[in-house]
Coordinates of C-alpha atoms in Angstrom, one line a residue:
M1 CA 168.5 290.7 150.4
S2 CA 169.6 291.5 146.7
A3 CA 173.3 292.4 146.2
A4 CA 171.9 295.6 144.7
T5 CA 170.1 296.6 148.0
F6 CA 171.2 298.3 151.2
T7 CA 172.6 295.8 154.1
S8 CA 173.7 298.3 156.9
F9 CA 171.5 301.1 158.6
A10 CA 171.5 303.6 161.2
V11 CA 168.2 304.2 162.8
A12 CA 167.6 307.3 164.8
G13 CA 164.9 306.8 167.3
G14 CA 165.4 303.0 167.4
T15 CA 164.1 302.4 170.7
G16 CA 161.0 304.2 170.4
G17 CA 157.8 303.0 169.2
L18 CA 158.0 302.7 165.4
G19 CA 161.7 303.0 165.1
H20 CA 162.1 299.8 167.6
L21 CA 159.9 298.0 165.1
I22 CA 161.6 299.0 162.0
A23 CA 165.0 298.0 163.5
S24 CA 163.8 294.7 164.7
E25 CA 162.4 293.9 161.3
L26 CA 165.6 295.1 159.4
V27 CA 167.5 292.8 161.8
A28 CA 165.0 289.7 161.0
V29 CA 165.8 290.1 157.3
G30 CA 169.5 289.8 157.7
A31 CA 170.6 293.5 157.7
K32 CA 173.3 295.0 160.1
V33 CA 171.5 297.6 162.2
A34 CA 173.1 300.4 164.3
V35 CA 170.8 302.4 166.7
L36 CA 171.9 305.9 167.3
T37 CA 171.6 306.6 170.7
R38 CA 172.8 309.1 173.4
P39 CA 175.6 308.2 175.6
D40 CA 173.2 308.5 178.8
S41 CA 170.5 306.6 177.2
N42 CA 169.5 303.3 179.2
S43 CA 166.7 302.4 176.5
K44 CA 166.5 298.8 175.6
L45 CA 167.9 297.8 172.1
P46 CA 166.0 295.6 169.7
P47 CA 167.6 292.2 169.7
G48 CA 170.4 291.8 167.1
A49 CA 171.1 295.8 166.8
E50 CA 174.0 297.6 168.4
A51 CA 174.1 301.0 169.8
R52 CA 176.4 303.7 168.2
Q53 CA 177.1 307.4 168.9
A54 CA 178.4 308.1 165.4
L55 CA 178.2 307.1 162.0
K56 CA 180.6 305.0 160.3
R57 CA 180.5 302.7 157.2
L58 CA 176.9 302.7 156.6
S59 CA 175.3 302.7 153.4
L60 CA 171.9 304.3 154.4
F61 CA 171.0 306.5 157.2
L62 CA 167.3 306.6 158.5
L63 CA 165.8 310.1 159.7
P64 CA 168.6 312.4 158.7
A65 CA 167.4 315.2 160.8
A66 CA 169.1 313.2 163.7
A67 CA 172.6 313.3 162.0
K68 CA 173.8 316.2 163.9
K69 CA 173.5 314.3 167.1
A70 CA 175.5 311.4 165.5
G71 CA 178.6 313.7 164.9
V72 CA 177.7 314.2 161.3
K73 CA 179.7 317.7 160.3
L74 CA 178.1 318.4 157.0
F75 CA 174.4 317.6 156.0
V76 CA 173.6 317.9 152.4
P77 CA 170.0 319.4 151.6
S78 CA 167.6 316.8 150.3
Y79 CA 167.6 318.0 146.6
R80 CA 171.4 316.6 146.4
L81 CA 170.9 313.7 148.6
A82 CA 168.7 310.5 147.8
Y83 CA 166.0 309.8 150.0
T84 CA 162.8 307.7 150.6
L85 CA 159.6 308.9 152.0
Y86 CA 157.0 306.6 153.5
F87 CA 153.5 307.5 153.5
T88 CA 151.4 305.7 156.1
G89 CA 148.4 307.5 157.2
F90 CA 147.3 307.1 160.8
F91 CA 148.7 304.5 163.1
S92 CA 145.8 302.3 163.4
D93 CA 147.3 300.3 166.6
I94 CA 147.6 303.5 168.7
I95 CA 145.2 306.2 167.5
F96 CA 141.9 305.1 168.5
T97 CA 141.8 306.8 171.8
P98 CA 139.7 309.3 173.6
H99 CA 142.4 311.9 173.3
I100 CA 142.2 311.6 169.5
G101 CA 138.5 311.5 169.4
F102 CA 137.6 308.0 169.8
D103 CA 135.9 307.5 173.0
I104 CA 135.1 303.9 173.1
A105 CA 133.5 303.9 176.7
K106 CA 131.0 306.7 175.5
K107 CA 130.4 305.1 172.4
S108 CA 131.4 308.3 170.5
I109 CA 133.6 309.5 167.7
S110 CA 134.6 312.9 167.1
F111 CA 136.1 314.6 164.1
V112 CA 136.5 317.8 162.1
G113 CA 134.3 318.8 159.2
E114 CA 131.6 316.5 157.5
G115 CA 133.7 313.2 157.9
H116 CA 133.4 311.8 154.6
T117 CA 136.9 312.2 153.4
P118 CA 138.9 308.9 152.9
V119 CA 141.6 308.5 155.5
S120 CA 144.6 306.0 155.4
F121 CA 145.2 303.6 158.5
T122 CA 148.1 301.1 158.9
T123 CA 149.4 299.6 162.0
R124 CA 153.1 300.3 163.1
P125 CA 154.1 296.7 162.9
D126 CA 152.9 296.6 159.3
I127 CA 154.7 299.8 158.6
A128 CA 157.8 298.4 160.0
R129 CA 157.6 295.2 157.7
F130 CA 156.9 297.2 154.4
T131 CA 159.9 299.7 155.3
A132 CA 162.3 297.1 156.2
Y133 CA 161.5 294.8 153.2
T134 CA 161.7 297.6 150.5
L135 CA 164.9 298.9 152.0
T136 CA 166.5 295.6 151.7
H137 CA 165.0 294.1 148.4
L138 CA 164.2 297.0 146.1
P139 CA 167.2 298.5 144.0
L140 CA 168.6 301.9 144.6
E141 CA 167.1 303.4 141.5
Q142 CA 163.7 302.5 142.8
L143 CA 164.4 303.9 146.3
S144 CA 166.1 307.0 145.2
N145 CA 164.0 309.9 145.8
A146 CA 160.7 307.9 146.0
T147 CA 157.5 308.1 147.9
L148 CA 156.3 304.8 149.0
G149 CA 152.7 304.3 150.3
V150 CA 151.6 301.6 152.7
E151 CA 148.1 301.3 153.7
G152 CA 146.1 298.9 155.8
D153 CA 142.6 300.4 155.5
R154 CA 141.1 303.6 153.8
Q155 CA 137.9 304.8 155.8
S156 CA 136.4 308.1 156.5
F157 CA 135.4 308.8 160.1
R158 CA 131.6 308.7 159.1
E159 CA 132.5 305.0 158.1
L160 CA 134.5 304.5 161.1
V161 CA 131.4 305.1 163.4
K162 CA 129.5 302.2 161.9
I163 CA 132.8 300.0 161.9
F164 CA 133.0 300.6 165.5
G165 CA 129.5 299.8 166.0
E166 CA 129.9 296.5 164.3
V167 CA 133.1 295.6 166.3
Y168 CA 131.7 296.4 169.7
G169 CA 128.2 295.6 169.0
E170 CA 126.7 298.9 170.2
S171 CA 125.8 302.0 168.3
F172 CA 128.3 304.9 168.0
T173 CA 127.6 308.3 167.7
A174 CA 129.3 311.0 165.6
N175 CA 130.3 314.6 166.8
S176 CA 131.5 317.0 164.1
R177 CA 133.2 320.3 164.7
S178 CA 133.8 322.9 161.9
I179 CA 137.0 323.3 160.2
E180 CA 136.9 327.0 160.8
D181 CA 136.5 326.3 164.6
A182 CA 139.3 323.8 164.6
E183 CA 141.6 326.3 162.7
K184 CA 141.0 328.9 165.1
K185 CA 142.0 326.8 167.9
V186 CA 145.3 325.7 166.1
E187 CA 146.0 329.4 165.5
R188 CA 145.4 330.2 168.9
E189 CA 147.0 327.3 170.7
G190 CA 149.6 326.2 168.3
L191 CA 151.3 322.8 169.3
A192 CA 148.9 322.4 172.1
A193 CA 146.1 322.0 169.6
F194 CA 148.1 319.2 167.6
V195 CA 145.3 316.9 167.5
D196 CA 143.0 319.5 165.9
F197 CA 145.9 319.9 163.2
L198 CA 145.8 316.2 162.2
L199 CA 141.9 316.1 162.2
I200 CA 141.9 319.2 159.8
S201 CA 144.5 317.6 157.6
A202 CA 142.4 314.3 157.5
E203 CA 139.3 316.3 156.5
K204 CA 141.4 318.1 154.0
G205 CA 142.3 314.8 152.2
L206 CA 146.1 315.1 153.5
A207 CA 145.9 311.6 155.3
H208 CA 145.6 309.0 152.8
V209 CA 148.5 307.5 150.8
G210 CA 147.2 308.0 147.3
E211 CA 147.9 304.6 145.4
P212 CA 149.5 302.4 148.1
Q213 CA 152.4 300.0 147.0
N214 CA 151.8 297.2 149.6
Q215 CA 152.1 294.7 146.5
L216 CA 156.0 295.3 146.7
V217 CA 156.1 293.1 149.8
P218 CA 155.0 289.4 148.7
G219 CA 152.3 288.0 150.6
F220 CA 151.9 291.4 152.7
K221 CA 148.4 291.8 154.1
P222 CA 148.1 294.6 156.6
L223 CA 145.7 294.7 159.2
N224 CA 142.2 296.6 158.3
V225 CA 140.6 298.8 160.8
P226 CA 138.1 295.9 162.2
E227 CA 141.4 293.7 162.5
A228 CA 143.4 296.4 164.3
L229 CA 140.6 297.2 166.7
K230 CA 140.1 293.6 167.5
K231 CA 143.8 293.1 167.9
Y232 CA 144.8 296.2 169.8
F233 CA 141.7 297.8 171.5
L234 CA 139.3 294.9 172.6

């Protein structure tokens, strides 16, 4: 790690899916990691990380919305607090399930709209590696108030129909619903229609990262969709 970068971190949600991976990657690059936990938590910590119920002598705090639970008395709004946003697209190691619309057993992919809008896909392990490296190697001025995009692949839902067919060796069908019908469902059901909200966002172009900055991590080769399918779903 560079002397000009961060060396100690508090990770909220560090025992969960993505948080655990990020904490583990930070430990792997030599950072000191504290995982913020509740006193009654029995969750397994990432190897090399410590549990902590309060913030102390940390140079950077991930996910500041959880600061209140850690004992923080005052939270400064983001326009006065330096931040780094990571834009990842959909998690390609877990998203391809029937609940989202990817029914592998029935050889069917469902989506909202025409399905031609590009969507970013990145696995959580690749996101964790990118996040840990950039936080520990980039200077503060490059991280401060920055949005960093990481992307394993960019495909439309129509293109995914073809990709799934090639990976599984069978034809997949495309099932489309109108944006209007999906929006009415979201308005009617709220959080119960969260999947529809995600699919609407994808169709409207809100789920691709723009210009990815994968090059910030030397030798970084995140998995594309076919590779993710073969590793996590076959």
